[in-house]
CSV table of C-alpha atoms in Angstrom, one decimal:
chain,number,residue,atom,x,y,z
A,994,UNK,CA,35.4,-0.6,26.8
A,995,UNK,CA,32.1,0.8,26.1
A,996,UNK,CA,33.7,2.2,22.6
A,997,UNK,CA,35.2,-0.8,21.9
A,998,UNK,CA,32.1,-2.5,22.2
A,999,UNK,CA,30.4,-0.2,19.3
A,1000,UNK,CA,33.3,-0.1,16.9
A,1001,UNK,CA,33.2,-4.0,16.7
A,1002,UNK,CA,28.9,-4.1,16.7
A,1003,UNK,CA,29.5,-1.9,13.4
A,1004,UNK,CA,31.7,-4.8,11.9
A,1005,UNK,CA,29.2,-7.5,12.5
A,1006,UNK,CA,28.2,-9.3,9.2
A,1007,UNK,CA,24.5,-7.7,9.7
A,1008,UNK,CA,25.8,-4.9,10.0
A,1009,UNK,CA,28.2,-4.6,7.0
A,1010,UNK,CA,24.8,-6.4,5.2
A,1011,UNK,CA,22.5,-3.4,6.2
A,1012,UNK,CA,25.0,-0.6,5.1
A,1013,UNK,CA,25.4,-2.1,2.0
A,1014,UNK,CA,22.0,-2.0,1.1
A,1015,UNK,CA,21.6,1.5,2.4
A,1016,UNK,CA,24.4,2.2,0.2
A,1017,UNK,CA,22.7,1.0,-3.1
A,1018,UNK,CA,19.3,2.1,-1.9
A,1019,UNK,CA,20.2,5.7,-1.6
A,1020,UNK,CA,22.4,5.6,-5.1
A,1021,UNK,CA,18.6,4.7,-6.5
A,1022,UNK,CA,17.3,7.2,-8.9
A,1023,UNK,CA,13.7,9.1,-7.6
A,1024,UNK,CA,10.9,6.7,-8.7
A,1025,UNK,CA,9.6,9.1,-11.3
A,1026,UNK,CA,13.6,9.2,-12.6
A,1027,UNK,CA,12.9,5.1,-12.2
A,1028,UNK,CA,9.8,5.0,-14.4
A,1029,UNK,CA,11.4,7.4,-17.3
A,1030,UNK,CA,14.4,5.0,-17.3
A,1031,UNK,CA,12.3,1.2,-17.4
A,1032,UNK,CA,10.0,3.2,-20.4
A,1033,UNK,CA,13.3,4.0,-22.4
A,1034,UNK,CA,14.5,0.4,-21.5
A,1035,UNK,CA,10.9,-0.7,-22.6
A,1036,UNK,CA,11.1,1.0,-26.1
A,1037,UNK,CA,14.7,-0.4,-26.6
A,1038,UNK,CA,13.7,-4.0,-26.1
A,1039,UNK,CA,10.2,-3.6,-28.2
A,1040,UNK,CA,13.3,-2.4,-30.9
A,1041,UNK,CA,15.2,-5.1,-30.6
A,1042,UNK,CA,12.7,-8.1,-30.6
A,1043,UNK,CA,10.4,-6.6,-32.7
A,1044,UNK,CA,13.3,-6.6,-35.4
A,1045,UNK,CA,13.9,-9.4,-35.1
A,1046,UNK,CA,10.5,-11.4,-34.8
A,1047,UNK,CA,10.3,-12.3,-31.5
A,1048,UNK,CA,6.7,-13.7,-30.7
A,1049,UNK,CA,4.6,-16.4,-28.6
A,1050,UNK,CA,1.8,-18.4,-29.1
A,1051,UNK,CA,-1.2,-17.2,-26.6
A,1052,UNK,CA,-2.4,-20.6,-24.8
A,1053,UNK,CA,-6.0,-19.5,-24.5
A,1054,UNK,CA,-6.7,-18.2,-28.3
A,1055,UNK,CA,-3.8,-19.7,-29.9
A,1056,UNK,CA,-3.0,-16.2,-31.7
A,1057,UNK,CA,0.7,-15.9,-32.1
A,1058,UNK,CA,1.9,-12.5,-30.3
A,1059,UNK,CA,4.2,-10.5,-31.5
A,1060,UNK,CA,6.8,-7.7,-30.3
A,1061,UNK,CA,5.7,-4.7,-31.4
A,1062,UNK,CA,8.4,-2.4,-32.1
A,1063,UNK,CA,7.8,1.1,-30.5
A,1064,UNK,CA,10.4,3.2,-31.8
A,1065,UNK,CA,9.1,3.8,-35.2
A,1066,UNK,CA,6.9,6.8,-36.3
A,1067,UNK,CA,3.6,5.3,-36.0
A,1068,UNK,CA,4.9,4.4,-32.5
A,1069,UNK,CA,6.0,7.9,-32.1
A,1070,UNK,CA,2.8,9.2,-32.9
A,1071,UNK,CA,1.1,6.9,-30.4
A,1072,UNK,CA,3.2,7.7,-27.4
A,1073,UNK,CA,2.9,11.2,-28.2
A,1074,UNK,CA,-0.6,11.2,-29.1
A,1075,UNK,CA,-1.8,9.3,-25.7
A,1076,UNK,CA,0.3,10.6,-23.0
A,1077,UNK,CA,-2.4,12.4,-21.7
A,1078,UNK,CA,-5.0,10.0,-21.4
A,1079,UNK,CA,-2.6,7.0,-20.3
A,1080,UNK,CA,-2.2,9.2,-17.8
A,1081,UNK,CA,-6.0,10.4,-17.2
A,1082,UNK,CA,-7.2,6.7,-17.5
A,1083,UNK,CA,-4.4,5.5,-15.2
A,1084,UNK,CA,-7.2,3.4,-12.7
A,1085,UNK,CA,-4.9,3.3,-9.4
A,1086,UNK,CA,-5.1,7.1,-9.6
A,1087,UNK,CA,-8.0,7.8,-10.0
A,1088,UNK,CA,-8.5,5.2,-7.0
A,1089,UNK,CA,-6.2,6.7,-4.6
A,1090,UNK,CA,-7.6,10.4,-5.2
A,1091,UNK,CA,-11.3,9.2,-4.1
A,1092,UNK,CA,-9.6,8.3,-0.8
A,1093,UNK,CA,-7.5,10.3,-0.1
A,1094,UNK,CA,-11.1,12.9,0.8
A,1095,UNK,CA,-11.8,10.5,3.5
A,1096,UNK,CA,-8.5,9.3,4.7
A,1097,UNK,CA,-7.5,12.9,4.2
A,1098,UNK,CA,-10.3,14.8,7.0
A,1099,UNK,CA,-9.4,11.4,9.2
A,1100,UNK,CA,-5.7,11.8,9.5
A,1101,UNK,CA,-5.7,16.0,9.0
A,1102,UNK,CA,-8.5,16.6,11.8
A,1103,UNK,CA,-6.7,14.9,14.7
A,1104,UNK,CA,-8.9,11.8,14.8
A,1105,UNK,CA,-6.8,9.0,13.8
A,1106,UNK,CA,-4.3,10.1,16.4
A,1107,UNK,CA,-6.8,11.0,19.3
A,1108,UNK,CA,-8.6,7.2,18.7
A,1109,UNK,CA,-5.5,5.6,19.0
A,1110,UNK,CA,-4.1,7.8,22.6
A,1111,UNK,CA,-8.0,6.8,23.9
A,1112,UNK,CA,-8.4,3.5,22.9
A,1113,UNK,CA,-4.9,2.3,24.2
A,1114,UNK,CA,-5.4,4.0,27.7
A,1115,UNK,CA,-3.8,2.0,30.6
A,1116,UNK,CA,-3.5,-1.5,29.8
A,1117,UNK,CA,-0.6,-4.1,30.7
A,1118,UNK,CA,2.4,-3.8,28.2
A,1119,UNK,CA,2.3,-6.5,26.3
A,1120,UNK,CA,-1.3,-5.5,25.4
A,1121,UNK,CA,-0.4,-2.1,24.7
A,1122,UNK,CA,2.2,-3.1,22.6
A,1123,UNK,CA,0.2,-5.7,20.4
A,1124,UNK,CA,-2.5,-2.8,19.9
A,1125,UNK,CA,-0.3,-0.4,18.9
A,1126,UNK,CA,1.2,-2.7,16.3
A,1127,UNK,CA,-2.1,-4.0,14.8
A,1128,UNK,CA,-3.3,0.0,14.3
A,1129,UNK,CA,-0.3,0.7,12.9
A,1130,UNK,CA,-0.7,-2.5,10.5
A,1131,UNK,CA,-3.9,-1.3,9.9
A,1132,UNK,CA,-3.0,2.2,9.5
A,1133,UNK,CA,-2.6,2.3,5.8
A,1134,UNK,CA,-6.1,2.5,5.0
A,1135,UNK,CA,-5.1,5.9,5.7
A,1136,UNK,CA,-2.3,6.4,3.1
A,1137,UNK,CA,1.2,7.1,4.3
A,1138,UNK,CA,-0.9,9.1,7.1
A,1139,UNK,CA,-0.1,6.3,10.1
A,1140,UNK,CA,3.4,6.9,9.3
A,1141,UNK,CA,3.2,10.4,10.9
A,1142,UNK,CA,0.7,9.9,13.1
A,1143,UNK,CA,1.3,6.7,15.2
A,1144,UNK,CA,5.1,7.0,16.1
A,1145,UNK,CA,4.6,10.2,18.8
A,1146,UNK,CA,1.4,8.9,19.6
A,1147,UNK,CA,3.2,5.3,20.4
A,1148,UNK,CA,5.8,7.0,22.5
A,1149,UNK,CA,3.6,9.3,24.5
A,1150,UNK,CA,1.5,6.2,25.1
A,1151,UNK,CA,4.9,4.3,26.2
A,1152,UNK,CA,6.3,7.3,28.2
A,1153,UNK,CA,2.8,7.6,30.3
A,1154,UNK,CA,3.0,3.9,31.3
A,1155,UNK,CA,7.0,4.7,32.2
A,1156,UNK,CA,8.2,3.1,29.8
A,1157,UNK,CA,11.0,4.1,27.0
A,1158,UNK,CA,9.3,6.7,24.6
A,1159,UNK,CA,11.7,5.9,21.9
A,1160,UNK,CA,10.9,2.2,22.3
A,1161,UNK,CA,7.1,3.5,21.4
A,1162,UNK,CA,8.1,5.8,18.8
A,1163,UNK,CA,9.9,2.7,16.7
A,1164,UNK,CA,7.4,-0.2,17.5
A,1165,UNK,CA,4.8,2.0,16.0
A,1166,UNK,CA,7.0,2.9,13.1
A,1167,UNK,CA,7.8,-0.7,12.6
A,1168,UNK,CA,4.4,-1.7,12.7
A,1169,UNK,CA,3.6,0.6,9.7
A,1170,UNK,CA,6.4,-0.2,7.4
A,1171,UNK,CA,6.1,-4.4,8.2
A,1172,UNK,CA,2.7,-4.5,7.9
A,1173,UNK,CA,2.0,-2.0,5.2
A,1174,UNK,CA,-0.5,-3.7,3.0
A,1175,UNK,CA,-2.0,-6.0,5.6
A,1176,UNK,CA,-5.6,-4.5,7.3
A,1177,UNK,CA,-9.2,-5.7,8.5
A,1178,UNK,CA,-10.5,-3.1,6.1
A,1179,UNK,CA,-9.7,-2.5,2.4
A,1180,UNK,CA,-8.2,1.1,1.8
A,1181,UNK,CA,-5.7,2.9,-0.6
A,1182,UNK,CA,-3.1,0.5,-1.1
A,1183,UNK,CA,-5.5,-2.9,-1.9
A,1184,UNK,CA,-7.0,-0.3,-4.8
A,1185,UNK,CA,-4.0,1.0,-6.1
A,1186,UNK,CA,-2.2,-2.6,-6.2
A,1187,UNK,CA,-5.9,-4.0,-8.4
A,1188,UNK,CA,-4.9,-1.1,-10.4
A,1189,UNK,CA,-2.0,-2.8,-11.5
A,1190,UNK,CA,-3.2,-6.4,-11.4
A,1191,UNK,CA,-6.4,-6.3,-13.7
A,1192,UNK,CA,-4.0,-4.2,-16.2
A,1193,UNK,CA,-1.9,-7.3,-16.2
A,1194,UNK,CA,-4.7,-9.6,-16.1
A,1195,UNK,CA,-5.9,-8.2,-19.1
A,1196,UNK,CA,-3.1,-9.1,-21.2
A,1197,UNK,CA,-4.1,-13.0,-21.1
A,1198,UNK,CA,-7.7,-12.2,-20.5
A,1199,UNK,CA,-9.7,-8.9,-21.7
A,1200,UNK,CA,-12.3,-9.8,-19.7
A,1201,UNK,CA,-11.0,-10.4,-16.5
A,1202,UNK,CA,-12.5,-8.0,-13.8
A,1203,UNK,CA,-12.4,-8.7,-10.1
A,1204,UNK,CA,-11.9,-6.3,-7.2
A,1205,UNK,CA,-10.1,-4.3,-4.7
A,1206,UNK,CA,-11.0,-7.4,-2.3
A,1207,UNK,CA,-9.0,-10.1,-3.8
A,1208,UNK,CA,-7.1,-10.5,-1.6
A,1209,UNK,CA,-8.8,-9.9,1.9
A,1210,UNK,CA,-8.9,-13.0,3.5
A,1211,UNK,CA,-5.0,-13.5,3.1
A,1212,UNK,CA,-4.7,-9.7,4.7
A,1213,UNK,CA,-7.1,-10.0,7.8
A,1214,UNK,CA,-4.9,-12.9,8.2
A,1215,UNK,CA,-1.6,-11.3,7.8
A,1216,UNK,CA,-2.7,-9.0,10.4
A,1217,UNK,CA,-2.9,-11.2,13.5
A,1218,UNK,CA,0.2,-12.7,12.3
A,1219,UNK,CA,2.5,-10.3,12.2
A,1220,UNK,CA,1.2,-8.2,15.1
A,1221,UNK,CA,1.4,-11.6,17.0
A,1222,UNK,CA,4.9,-11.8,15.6
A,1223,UNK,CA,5.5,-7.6,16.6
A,1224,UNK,CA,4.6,-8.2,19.5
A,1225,UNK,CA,7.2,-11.1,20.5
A,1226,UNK,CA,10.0,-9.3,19.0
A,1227,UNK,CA,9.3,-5.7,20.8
A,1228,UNK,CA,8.6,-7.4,24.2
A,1229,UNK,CA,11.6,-9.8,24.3
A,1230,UNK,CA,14.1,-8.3,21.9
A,1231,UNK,CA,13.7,-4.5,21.8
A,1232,UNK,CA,12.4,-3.3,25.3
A,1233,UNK,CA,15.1,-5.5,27.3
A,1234,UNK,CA,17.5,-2.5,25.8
A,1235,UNK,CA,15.8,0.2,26.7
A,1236,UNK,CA,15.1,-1.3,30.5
A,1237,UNK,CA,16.4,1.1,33.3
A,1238,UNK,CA,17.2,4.4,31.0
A,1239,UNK,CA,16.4,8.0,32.2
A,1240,UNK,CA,12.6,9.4,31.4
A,1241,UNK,CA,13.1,12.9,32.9
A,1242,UNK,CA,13.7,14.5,30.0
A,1243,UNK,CA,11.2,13.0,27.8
A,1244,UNK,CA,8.8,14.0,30.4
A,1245,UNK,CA,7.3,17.7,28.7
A,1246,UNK,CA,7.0,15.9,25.3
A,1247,UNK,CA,4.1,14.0,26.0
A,1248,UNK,CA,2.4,17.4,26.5
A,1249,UNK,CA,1.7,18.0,22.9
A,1250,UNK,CA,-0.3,14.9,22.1
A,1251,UNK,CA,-2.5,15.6,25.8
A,1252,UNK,CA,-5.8,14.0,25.4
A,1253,UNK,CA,-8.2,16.3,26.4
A,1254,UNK,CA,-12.0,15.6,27.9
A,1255,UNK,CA,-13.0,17.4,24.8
A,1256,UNK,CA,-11.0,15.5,22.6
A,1257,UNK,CA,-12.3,12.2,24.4
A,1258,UNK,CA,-15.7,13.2,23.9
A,1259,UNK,CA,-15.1,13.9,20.3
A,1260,UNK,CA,-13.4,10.3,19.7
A,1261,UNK,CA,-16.9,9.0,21.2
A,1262,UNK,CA,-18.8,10.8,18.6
A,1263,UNK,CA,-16.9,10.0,15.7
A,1264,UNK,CA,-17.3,6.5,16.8
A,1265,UNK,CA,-21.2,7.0,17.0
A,1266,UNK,CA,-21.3,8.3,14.2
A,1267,UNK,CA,-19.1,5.3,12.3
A,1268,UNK,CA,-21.4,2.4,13.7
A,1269,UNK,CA,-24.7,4.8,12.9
A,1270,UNK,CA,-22.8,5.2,8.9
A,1271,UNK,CA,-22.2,1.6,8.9
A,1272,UNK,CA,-25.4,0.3,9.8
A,1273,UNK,CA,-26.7,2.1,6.9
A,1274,UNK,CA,-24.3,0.6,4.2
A,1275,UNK,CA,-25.2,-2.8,6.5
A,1276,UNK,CA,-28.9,-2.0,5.5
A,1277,UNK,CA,-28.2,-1.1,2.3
A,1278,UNK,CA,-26.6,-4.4,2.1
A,1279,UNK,CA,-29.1,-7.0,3.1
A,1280,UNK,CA,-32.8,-8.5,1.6
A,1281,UNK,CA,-32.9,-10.4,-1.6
A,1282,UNK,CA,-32.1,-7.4,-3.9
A,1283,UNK,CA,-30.5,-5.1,-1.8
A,1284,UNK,CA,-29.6,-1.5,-3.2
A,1285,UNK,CA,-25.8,-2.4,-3.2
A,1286,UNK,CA,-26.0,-6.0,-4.3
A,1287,UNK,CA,-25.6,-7.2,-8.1
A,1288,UNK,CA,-29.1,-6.7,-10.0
A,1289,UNK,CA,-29.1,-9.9,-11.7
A,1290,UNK,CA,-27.5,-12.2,-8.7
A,1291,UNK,CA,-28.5,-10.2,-5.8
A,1292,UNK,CA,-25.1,-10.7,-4.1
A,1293,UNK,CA,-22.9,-7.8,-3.1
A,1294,UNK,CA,-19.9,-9.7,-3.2
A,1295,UNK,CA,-20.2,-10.6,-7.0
A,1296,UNK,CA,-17.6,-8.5,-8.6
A,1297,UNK,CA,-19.9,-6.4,-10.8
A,1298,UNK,CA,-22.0,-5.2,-7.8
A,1299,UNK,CA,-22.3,-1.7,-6.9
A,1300,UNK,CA,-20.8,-2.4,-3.2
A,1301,UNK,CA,-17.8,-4.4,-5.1
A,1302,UNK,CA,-17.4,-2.0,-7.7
A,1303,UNK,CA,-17.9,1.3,-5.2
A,1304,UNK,CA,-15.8,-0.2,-2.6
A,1305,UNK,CA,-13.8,2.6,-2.5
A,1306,UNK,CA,-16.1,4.8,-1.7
A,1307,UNK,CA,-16.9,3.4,0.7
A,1308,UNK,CA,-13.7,3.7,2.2
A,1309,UNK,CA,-14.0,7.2,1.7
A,1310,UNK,CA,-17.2,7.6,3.6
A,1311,UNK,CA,-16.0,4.9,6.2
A,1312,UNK,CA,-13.4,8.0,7.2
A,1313,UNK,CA,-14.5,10.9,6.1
A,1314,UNK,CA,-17.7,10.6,8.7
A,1315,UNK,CA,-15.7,10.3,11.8
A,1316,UNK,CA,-13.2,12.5,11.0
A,1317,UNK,CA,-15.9,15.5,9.9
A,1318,UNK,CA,-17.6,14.8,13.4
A,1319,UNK,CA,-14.6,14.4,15.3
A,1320,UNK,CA,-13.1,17.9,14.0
A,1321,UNK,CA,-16.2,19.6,14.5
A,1322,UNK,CA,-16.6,18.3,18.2
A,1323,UNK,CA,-13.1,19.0,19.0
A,1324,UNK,CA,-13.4,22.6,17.7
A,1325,UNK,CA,-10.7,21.6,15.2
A,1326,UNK,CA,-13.0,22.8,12.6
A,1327,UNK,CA,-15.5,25.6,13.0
A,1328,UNK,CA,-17.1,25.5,9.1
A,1329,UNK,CA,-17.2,23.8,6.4
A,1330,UNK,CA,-14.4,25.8,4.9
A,1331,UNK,CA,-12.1,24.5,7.4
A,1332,UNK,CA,-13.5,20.9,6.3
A,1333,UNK,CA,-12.6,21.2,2.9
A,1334,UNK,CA,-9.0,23.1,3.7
A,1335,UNK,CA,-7.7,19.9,5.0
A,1336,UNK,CA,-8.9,18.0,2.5
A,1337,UNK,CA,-7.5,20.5,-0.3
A,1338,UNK,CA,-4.1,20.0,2.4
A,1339,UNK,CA,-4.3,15.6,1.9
A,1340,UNK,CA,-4.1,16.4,-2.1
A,1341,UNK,CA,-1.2,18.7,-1.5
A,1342,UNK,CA,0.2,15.8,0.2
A,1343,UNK,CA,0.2,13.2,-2.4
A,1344,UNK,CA,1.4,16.0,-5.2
A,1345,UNK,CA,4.6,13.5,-5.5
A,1346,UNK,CA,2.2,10.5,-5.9
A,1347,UNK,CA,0.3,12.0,-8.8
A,1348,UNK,CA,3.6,12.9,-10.7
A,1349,UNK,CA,4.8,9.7,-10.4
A,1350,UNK,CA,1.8,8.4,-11.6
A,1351,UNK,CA,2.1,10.2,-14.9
A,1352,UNK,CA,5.4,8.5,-15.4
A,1353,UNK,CA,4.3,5.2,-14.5
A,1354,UNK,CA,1.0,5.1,-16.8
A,1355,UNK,CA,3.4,5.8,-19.8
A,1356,UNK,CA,5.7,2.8,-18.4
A,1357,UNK,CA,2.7,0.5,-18.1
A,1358,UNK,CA,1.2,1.7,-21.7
A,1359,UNK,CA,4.3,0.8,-23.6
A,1360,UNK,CA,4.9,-2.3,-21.9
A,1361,UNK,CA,1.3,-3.4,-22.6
A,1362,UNK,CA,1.2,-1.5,-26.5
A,1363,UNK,CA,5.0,-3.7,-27.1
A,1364,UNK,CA,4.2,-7.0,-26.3
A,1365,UNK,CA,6.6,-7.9,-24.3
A,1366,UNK,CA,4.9,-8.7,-20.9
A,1367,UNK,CA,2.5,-11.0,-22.3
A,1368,UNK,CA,5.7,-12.7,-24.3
A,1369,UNK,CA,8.1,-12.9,-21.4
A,1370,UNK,CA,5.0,-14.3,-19.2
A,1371,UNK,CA,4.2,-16.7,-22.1
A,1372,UNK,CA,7.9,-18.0,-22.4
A,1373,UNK,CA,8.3,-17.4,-19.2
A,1374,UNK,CA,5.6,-19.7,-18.0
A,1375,UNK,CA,7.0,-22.5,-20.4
A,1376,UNK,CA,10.2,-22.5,-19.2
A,1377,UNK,CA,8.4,-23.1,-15.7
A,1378,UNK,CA,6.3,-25.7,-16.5
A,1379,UNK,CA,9.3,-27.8,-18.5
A,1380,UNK,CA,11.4,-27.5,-15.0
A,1381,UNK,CA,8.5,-28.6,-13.2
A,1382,UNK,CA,8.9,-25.4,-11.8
A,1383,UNK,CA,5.3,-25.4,-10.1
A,1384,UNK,CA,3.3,-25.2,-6.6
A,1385,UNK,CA,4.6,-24.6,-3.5
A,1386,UNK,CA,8.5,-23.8,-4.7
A,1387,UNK,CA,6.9,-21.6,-7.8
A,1388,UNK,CA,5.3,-19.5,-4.3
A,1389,UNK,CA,8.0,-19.5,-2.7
A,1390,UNK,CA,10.3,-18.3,-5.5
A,1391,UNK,CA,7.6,-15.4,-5.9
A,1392,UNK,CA,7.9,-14.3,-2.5
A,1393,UNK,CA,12.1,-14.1,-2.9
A,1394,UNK,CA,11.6,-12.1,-5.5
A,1395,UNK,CA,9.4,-10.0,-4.0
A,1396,UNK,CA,11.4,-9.7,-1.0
A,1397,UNK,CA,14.6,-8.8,-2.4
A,1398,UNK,CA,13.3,-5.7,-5.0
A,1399,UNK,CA,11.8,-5.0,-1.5
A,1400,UNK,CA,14.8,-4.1,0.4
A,1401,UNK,CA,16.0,-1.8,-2.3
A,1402,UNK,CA,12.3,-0.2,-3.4
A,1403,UNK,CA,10.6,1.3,-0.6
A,1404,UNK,CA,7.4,2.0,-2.4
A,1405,UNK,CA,4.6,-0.6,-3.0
A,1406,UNK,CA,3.2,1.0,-5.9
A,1407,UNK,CA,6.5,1.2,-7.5
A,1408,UNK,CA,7.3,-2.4,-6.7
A,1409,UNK,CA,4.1,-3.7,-8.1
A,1410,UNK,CA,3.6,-1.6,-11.1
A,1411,UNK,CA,7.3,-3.4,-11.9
A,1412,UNK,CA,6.4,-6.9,-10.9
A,1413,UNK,CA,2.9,-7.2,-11.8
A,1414,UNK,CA,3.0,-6.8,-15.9
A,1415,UNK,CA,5.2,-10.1,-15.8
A,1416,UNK,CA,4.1,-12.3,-13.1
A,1417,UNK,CA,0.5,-12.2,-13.2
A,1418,UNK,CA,0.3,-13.2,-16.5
A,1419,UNK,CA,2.8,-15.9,-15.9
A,1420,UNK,CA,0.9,-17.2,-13.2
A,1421,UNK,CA,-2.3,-16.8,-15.0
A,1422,UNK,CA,-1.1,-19.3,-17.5
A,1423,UNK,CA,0.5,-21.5,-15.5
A,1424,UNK,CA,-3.6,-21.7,-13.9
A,1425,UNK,CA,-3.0,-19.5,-10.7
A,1426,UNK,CA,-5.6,-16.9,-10.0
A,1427,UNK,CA,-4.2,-13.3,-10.1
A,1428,UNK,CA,-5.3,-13.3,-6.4
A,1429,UNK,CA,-2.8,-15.3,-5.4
A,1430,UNK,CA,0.2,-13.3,-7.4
């Protein structure tokens, strides 16, 4: 009966649904294969329109913009010529590498993992389970890093309360991959995505510069929500299937995340020492000009301010200070060298990350030196505005959109680097902020 049971769950509509997107998701090309294919579709198009006099009028300056063609031999010698600093003036990279020092030491010395085993102790499940899936929300400030680090941790934490481990292990994975981009803090992925949005910014206004922290309020916000929502679904959906399975043999795997007194004590210092770090930036922060505020405004939120404008370096130090005392409390590191190993170790990590970027700066140059995206936004944005396509359904299309080149492109950066040259200059003419893109 049992069998019978499965064989007609794997017909369900969902079901047939999921495997066909897994299907088409792993037929996908590697995103650097992706990027090398959307910059040869890129130079085609500028080819075509530009032959044939494709252009739009600019609603701010009223200059008429054309399609530049690309495949030509000044073109040529362009592309060929600037490879290498597309690639070295790509902003989201040089972003991500700043942070990657600090969330690098956090994730490689053992603290992000020993924080989240002390801090979730013994507490009733539900609570457990709504902590566990707002740090693993807020576990990309760390990179891909809370992917590896909060699933074992999760189901430990479950099998020490006698609870399913594997019901831990995939409430902290799902945490991580729903809540990606959501967090109470800004980290790697909220600098690589303004990357992408002030390039595209830029094609309607030179000007525009904003920051990393365009977006906080909606994220904080996002956070409760969807670990609210987490929460509701592992509780009343997802442990009811586990309820009443065998633990014995889970029972020796909990061993190898132990929590140690000397671990414990190390957490506490690295904690010290994060409120001690940020009551410095706090004091750097406050007065009438403080050191970190704008010299002509005095704010540190204006966009041009130092805090603003070194936010991610802050980042950096925000991690890199308890995870450099908690390795060296722990034992985990017994030098400096050992400091700086890990760190070398986190770049070694995100080799695939910097090879896509090389890719994805020539997509973004050609895309930008062609034309097109400020054309198709400019059309685009017409078209819109003559259906009365506006507001609330205009957001709500968006998010569609966004959703569905989801399911079959795993990566944010990808998705956005994609989406971004069209839609925030649509938006941007049709008088949204690139914010709200």
């Amino acid at each position: 009966m049992s069998d019978s049971v499965v064989q007609v769950k794997k017909k369900t509509l969902m079901d047939r649904f999921l495997n066909t997107v897994e299907a088409a998701g792993n037929k996908l090309p590697d995103p650097a294969t992706l990027f090398i294919l959307l910059a040869a579709v890129v130079l085609i198009l500028s080819a075509v329109f530009g032959s044939m006099g494709v252009s739009a009028v600019h609603p701010g300056t009223q200059k008429v913009i054309k399609v530049v063609n690309l495949l030509t031999v000044d073109g040529f010698r362009m592309m060929w010529s600037k490879a290498v600093t597309n690639f070295s003036g790509f902003a989201p990279l040089g972003m991500v590498l700043v942070c990657v020092i600090g969330a690098g030491v956090a994730e490689k010395s053992g603290f992000l993992a020993a924080f989240m085993q002390k801090v979730l102790g013994s507490a009733a499940p539900a609570i457990v389970t709504f902590v566990i899936i707002f740090v693993g929300i807020n576990g990309n400030v760390a990179g891909d890093a809370a992917f590896v680090v909060l699933p074992p941790v999760a189901g430990v934490i479950f099998l020490g309360m006698g609870r399913h481990p594997l019901l831990g292990v995939f409430c902290g994975y799902a945490s991580v991959a729903a809540g990606f981009c959501a967090n109470i803090m800004l980290g790697m992925s909220d600098s690589l995505a303004y990357g992408f949005t002030e390039a595209a910014a830029r094609m309607i206004n030179p000007a525009y510069m904003a920051s990393p922290a365009i977006n906080y309020y909606f994220l904080v916000a996002s956070c409760v929500v969807l670990s609210i929502a987490g929460t509701i679904v592992t509780e009343k959906f997802m442990a009811p299937r586990f309820a009443g399975q065998d633990l014995i043999k889970y029972e020796l795997d909990s061993e190898a995340l132990h929590l140690t007194s000397q671990k414990s004590k190390a957490v506490t210092a690295a904690c010290i020492a994060t409120v001690v770090a940020l009551l410095i930036l706090l004091g750097l922060s406050l007065g009438e000009q403080p050191i970190l505020g704008d010299p002509k405004t005095g704010s540190i939120m204006d966009g041009k301010s130092p805090f603003m404008v070194g936010i991610i370096l802050t980042v950096t130090m925000v991690l890199f200070v308890p995870g450099t005392v908690y390795g060296f409390v722990s034992g985990k590191y017994k030098n400096d060298k050992d400091l700086w190993a890990d760190v070398s170790q986190a770049f070694k990590d995100i080799s695939s990350y910097i090879l896509l970027c090389f890719f994805c700066a020539q997509f973004t140059s050609y895309f930008a030196w062609s034309n097109l995206g400020a054309v198709l936004a400019i059309k685009g944005a017409g078209l819109l505005k003559e259906m009365s396509f506006t507001g609330v359904p205009l957001i709500i299309g968006l998010m569609l959109v966004s959703c569905i080149v989801n399911i079959f492109i795993g990566s944010a950066s990808a998705k956005w680097a994609i989406l971004a040259p069209v839609m925030v200059p649509m938006m941007m003419i049709l008088g949204y902020d690139p914010a709200i893109t």
